[in-house]
CSV table of C-alpha atoms and ligand atoms in Angstrom, one decimal:
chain,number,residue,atom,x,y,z
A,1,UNK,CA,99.1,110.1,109.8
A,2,UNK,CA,97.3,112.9,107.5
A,3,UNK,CA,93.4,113.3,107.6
A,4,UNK,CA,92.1,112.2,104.4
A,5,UNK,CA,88.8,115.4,102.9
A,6,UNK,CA,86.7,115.1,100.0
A,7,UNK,CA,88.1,117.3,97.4
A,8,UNK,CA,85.1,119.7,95.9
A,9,UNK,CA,84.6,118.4,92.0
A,10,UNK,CA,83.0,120.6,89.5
A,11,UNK,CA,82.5,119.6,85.9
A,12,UNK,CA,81.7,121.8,83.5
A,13,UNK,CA,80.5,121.6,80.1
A,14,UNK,CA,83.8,123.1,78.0
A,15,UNK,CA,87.3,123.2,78.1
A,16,UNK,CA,86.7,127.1,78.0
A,17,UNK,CA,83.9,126.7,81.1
A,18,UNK,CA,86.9,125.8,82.8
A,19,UNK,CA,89.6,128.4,81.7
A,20,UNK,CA,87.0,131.1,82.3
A,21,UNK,CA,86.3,129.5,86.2
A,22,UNK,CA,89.7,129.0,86.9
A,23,UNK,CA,90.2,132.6,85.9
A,24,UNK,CA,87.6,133.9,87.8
A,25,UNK,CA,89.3,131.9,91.1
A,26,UNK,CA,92.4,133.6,90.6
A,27,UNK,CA,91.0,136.9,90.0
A,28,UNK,CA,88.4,136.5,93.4
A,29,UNK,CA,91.5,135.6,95.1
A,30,UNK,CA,93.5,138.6,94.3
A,31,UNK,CA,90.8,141.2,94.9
A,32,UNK,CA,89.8,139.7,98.0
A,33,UNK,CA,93.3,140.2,99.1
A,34,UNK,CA,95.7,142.2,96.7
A,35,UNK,CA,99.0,141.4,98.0
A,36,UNK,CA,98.0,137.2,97.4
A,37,UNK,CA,100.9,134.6,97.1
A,38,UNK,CA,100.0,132.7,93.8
A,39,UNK,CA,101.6,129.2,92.7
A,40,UNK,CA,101.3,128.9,89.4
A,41,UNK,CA,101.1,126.0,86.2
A,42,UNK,CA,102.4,125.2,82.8
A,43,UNK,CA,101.4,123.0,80.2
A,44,UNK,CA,98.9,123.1,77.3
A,45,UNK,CA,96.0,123.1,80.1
A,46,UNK,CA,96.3,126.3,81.8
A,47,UNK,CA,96.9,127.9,78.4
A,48,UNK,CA,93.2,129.6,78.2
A,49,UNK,CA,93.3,130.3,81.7
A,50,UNK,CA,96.1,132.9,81.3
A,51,UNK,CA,94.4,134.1,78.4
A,52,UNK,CA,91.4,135.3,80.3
A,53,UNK,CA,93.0,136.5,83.0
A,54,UNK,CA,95.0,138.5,80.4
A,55,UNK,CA,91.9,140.0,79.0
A,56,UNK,CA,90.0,140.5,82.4
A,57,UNK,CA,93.1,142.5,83.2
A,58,UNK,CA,93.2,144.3,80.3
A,59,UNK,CA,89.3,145.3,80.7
A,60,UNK,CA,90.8,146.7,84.7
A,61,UNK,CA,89.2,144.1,86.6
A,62,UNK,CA,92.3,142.9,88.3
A,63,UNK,CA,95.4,144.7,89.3
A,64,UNK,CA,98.5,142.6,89.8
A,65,UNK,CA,101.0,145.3,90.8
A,66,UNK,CA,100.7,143.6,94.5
A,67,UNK,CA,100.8,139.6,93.6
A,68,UNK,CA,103.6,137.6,94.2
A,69,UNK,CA,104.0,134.0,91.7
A,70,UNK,CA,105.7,131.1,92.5
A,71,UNK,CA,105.9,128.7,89.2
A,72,UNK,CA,105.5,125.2,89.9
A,73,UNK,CA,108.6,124.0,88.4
A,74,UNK,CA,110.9,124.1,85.6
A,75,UNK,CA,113.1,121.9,83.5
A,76,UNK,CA,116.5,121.2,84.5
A,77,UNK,CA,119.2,122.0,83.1
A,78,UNK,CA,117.5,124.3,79.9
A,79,UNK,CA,118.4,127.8,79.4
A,80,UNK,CA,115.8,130.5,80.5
A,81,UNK,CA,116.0,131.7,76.8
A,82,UNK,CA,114.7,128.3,75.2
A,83,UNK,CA,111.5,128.5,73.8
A,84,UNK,CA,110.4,125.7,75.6
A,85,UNK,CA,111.6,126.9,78.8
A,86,UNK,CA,108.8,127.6,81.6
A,87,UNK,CA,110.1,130.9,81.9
A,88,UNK,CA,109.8,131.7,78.2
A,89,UNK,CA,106.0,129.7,78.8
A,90,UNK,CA,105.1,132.2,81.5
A,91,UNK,CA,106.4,135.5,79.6
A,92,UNK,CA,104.5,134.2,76.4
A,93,UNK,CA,101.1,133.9,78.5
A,94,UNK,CA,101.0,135.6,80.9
A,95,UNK,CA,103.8,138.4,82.2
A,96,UNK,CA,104.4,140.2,78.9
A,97,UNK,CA,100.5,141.4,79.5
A,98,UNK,CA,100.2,142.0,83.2
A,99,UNK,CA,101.9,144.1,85.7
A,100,UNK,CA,103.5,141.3,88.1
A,101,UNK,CA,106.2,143.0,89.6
A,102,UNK,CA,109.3,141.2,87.8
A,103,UNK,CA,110.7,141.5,91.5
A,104,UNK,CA,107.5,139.4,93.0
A,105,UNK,CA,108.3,136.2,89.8
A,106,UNK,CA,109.9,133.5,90.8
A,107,UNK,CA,110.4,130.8,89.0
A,108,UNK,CA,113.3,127.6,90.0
A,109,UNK,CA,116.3,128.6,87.4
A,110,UNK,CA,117.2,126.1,85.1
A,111,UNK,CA,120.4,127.2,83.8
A,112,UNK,CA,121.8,127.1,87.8
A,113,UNK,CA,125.2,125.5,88.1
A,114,UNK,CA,123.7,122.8,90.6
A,115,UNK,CA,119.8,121.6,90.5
A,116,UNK,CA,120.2,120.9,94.7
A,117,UNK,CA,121.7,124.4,95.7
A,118,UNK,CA,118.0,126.0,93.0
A,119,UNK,CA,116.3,123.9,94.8
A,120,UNK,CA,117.2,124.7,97.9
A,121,UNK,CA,117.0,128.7,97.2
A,122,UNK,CA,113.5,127.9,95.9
A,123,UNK,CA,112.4,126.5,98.7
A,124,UNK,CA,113.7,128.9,101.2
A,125,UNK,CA,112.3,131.6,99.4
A,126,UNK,CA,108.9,130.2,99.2
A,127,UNK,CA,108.9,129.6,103.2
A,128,UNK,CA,109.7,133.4,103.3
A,129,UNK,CA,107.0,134.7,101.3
A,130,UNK,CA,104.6,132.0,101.8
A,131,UNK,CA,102.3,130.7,103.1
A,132,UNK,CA,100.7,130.5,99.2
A,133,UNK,CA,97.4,131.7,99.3
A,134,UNK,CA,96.4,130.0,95.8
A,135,UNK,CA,98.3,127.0,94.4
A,136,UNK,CA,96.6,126.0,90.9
A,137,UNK,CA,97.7,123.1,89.0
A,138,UNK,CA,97.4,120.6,86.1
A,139,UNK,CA,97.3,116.9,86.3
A,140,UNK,CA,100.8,114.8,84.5
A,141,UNK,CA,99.9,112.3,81.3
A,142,UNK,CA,98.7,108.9,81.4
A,143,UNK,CA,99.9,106.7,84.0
A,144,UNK,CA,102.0,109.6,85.9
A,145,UNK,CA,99.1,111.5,87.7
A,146,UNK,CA,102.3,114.3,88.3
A,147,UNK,CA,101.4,117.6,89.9
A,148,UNK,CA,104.4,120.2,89.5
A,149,UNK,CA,106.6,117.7,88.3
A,150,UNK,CA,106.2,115.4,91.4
A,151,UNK,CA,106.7,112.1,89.5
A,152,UNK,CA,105.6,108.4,90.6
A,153,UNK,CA,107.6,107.4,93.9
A,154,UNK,CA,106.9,111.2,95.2
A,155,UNK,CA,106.9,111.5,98.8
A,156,UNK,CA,103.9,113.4,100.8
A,157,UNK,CA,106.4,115.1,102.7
A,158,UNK,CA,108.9,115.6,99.7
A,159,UNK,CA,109.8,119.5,99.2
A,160,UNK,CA,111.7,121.4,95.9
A,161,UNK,CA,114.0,119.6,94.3
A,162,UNK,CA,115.6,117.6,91.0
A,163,UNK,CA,113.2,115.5,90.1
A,164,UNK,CA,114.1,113.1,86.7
A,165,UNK,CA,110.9,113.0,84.4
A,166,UNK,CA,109.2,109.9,83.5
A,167,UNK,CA,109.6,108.5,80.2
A,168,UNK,CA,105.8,109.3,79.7
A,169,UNK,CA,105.5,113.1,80.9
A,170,UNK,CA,109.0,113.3,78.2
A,171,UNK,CA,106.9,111.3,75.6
A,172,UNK,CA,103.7,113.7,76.2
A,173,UNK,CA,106.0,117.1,76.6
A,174,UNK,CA,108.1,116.5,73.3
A,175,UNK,CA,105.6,118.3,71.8
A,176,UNK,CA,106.5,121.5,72.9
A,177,UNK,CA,110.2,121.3,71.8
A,178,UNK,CA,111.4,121.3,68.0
A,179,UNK,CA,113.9,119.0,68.5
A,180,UNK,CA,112.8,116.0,70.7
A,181,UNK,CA,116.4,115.6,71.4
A,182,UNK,CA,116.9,119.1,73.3
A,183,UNK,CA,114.2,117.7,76.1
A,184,UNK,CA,116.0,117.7,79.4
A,185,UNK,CA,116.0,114.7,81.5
A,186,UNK,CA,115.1,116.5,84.7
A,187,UNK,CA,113.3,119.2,86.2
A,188,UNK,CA,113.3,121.3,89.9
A,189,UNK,CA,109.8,121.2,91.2
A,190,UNK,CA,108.3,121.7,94.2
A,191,UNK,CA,107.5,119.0,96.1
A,192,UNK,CA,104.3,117.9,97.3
A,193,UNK,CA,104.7,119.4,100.8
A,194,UNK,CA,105.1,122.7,99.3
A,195,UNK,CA,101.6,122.2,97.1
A,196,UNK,CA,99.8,121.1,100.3
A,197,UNK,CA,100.9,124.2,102.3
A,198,UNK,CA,99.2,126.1,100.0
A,199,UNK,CA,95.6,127.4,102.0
A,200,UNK,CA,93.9,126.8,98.5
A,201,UNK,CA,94.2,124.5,95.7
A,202,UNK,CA,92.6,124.1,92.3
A,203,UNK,CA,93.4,121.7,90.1
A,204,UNK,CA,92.7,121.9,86.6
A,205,UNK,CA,92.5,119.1,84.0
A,206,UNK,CA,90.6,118.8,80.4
A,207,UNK,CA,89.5,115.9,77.4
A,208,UNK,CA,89.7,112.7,78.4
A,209,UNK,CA,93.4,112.0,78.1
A,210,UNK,CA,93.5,113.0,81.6
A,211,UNK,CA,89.8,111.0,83.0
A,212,UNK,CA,91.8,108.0,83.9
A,213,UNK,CA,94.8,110.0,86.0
A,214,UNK,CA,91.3,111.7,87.6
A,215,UNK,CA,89.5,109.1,88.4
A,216,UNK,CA,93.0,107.6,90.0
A,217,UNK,CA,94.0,110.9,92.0
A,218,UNK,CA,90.0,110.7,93.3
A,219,UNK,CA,89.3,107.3,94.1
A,220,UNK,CA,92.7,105.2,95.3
A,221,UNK,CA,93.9,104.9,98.4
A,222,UNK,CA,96.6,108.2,98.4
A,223,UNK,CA,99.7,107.1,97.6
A,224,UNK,CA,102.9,107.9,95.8
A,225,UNK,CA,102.0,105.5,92.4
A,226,UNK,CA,99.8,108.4,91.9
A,227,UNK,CA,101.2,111.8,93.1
A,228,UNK,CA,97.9,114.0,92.3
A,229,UNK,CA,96.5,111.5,95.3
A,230,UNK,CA,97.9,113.4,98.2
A,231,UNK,CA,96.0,116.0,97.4
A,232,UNK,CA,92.7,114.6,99.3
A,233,UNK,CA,95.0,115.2,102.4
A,234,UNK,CA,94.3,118.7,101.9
A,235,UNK,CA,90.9,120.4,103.7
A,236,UNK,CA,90.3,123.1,100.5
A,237,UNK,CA,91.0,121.6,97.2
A,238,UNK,CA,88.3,121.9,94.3
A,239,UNK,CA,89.0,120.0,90.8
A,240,UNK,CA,87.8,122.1,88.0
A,241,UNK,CA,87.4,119.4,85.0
A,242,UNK,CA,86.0,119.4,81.8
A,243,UNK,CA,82.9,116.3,80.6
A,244,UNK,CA,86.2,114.5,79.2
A,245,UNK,CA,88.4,114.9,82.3
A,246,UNK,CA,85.5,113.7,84.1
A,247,UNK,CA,84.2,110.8,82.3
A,248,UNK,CA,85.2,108.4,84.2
A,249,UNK,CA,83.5,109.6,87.4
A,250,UNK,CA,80.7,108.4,88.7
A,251,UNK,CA,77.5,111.0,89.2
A,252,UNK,CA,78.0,111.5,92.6
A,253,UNK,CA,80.8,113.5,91.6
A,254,UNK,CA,79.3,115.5,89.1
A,255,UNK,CA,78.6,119.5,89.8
A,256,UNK,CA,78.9,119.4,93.5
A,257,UNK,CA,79.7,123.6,93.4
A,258,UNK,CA,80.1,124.6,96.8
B,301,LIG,C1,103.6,119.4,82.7
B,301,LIG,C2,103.9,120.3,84.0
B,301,LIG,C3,102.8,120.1,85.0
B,301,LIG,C4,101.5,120.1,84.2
B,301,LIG,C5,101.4,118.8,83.4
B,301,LIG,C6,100.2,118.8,82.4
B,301,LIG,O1,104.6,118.6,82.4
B,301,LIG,N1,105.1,120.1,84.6
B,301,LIG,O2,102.8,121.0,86.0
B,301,LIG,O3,100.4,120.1,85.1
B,301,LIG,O4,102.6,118.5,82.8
B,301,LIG,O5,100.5,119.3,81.2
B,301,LIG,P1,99.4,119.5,80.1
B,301,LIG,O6,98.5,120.6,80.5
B,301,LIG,O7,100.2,120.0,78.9
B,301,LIG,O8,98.7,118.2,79.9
């Protein structure tokens, strides 16, 4: 049995109130302790995010030289080179402008020849240079609720590995290939047992194509038909939402900043 917490819920006013927040998170985390363990998003969400901590980095108000990142997940199979790729994502964001070690990146490799033996390495290596100190994360479209790439039917105790994508994360993420067509079928994420080790979670979610997977992951009994769920089985998680994210909430959720 897992102890169920209240997750902390803060709503600001802007999509930007929340990339600057989230932002300022990750940058309180790595100056309170330089050598952190980050796990780290994709997605159109955490797009502003990187782009502050980008330009907090480049005013010297956070050193990365000591941060290791683990990305949530990738497709699978997709070459590290296609523009779509995760790894392409994260160079285009964020490591082309900071100084992460390329020795401390890791990210699950989507050109491997078999998705169990990546998986597998993943996993090991983030038991050997875990525990995460900071795991932040977006919420999955519509009806998916998806953290990582954690689809419906996710176990709580479920760890990296090939996960097929559901036919509405593929509808929702065509968007970010050129040809449709060239969207992989699968992915390696981590599983839900590797988000919950984390000692800190933030989730991040914007505009109110996400208030309904919210209001889910918040208020239903914490299950598997909604992955973002299992996350009230963790003691430190905050969800950092925008007024559209959070419209669905009732006021007794609303700015409750620790
Ligand atoms: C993607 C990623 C998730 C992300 C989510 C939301 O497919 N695998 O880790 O949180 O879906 O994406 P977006 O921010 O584009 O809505």
């Amino acid at each position: 049995m897992y102890q169920e917490f209240t997750p902390e819920v803060l709503v600001l006013p802007t999509p930007k109130d929340v990339d600057r927040y989230a932002a300022g998170c990750v940058i309180a985390q790595i100056n309170g302790k330089h050598d952190s363990v980050l796990t780290l998003p994709t997605g159109a969400t955490p797009q502003g995010m990187y782009e502050r901590l980008v330009q907090l980095f480049k005013q010297g108000q956070v050193d990365f030289s000591r941060v290791t990142t683990f990305n949530l997940d990738e497709y699978f199979p997709i070459p590290e080179s296609h523009p779509a790729s995760y790894a392409e994502y994260m160079k285009t964001h964020f490591f082309r402008h900071v100084n992460v070690p390329s020795s401390n990146i890791y990210l699950p490799n989507g050109q491997a020849e078999s998705a169990h033996t990546e998986a597998t390495r993943f996993d090991r290596l983030i038991q050997q240079r875990g525990p995460v100190d900071l795991a932040v994360l977006g919420i999955g479209p519509g009806k998916t609720c998806h953290i990582g790439f954690n689809e419906r039917g996710s176990q709580v105790d479920s760890r990296t590995r090939y996960m097929p994508l559901d036919p509405q994360t593929r509808e929702a993420n065509a968007v970010f290939f050129k040809d449709p067509n060239e969207m992989p079928v699968g992915s390696i994420t981590q599983g839900i047992r590797n988000i919950l080790e984390a000692q800190r979670i933030l989730l991040i979610a914007k505009g109110e194509r996400k208030a309904w997977g919210i209001k889910r992951s918040l208020t239903c009994k914490p299950s598997s038909d909604v992955p973002a769920s299992f996350l009230r089985f963790h003691p430190d998680v905050c969800f950092i939402l925008d007024e559209g994210a959070a419209e669905l909430l009732r006021s007794k959720y609303i700015a409750l900043k620790k």
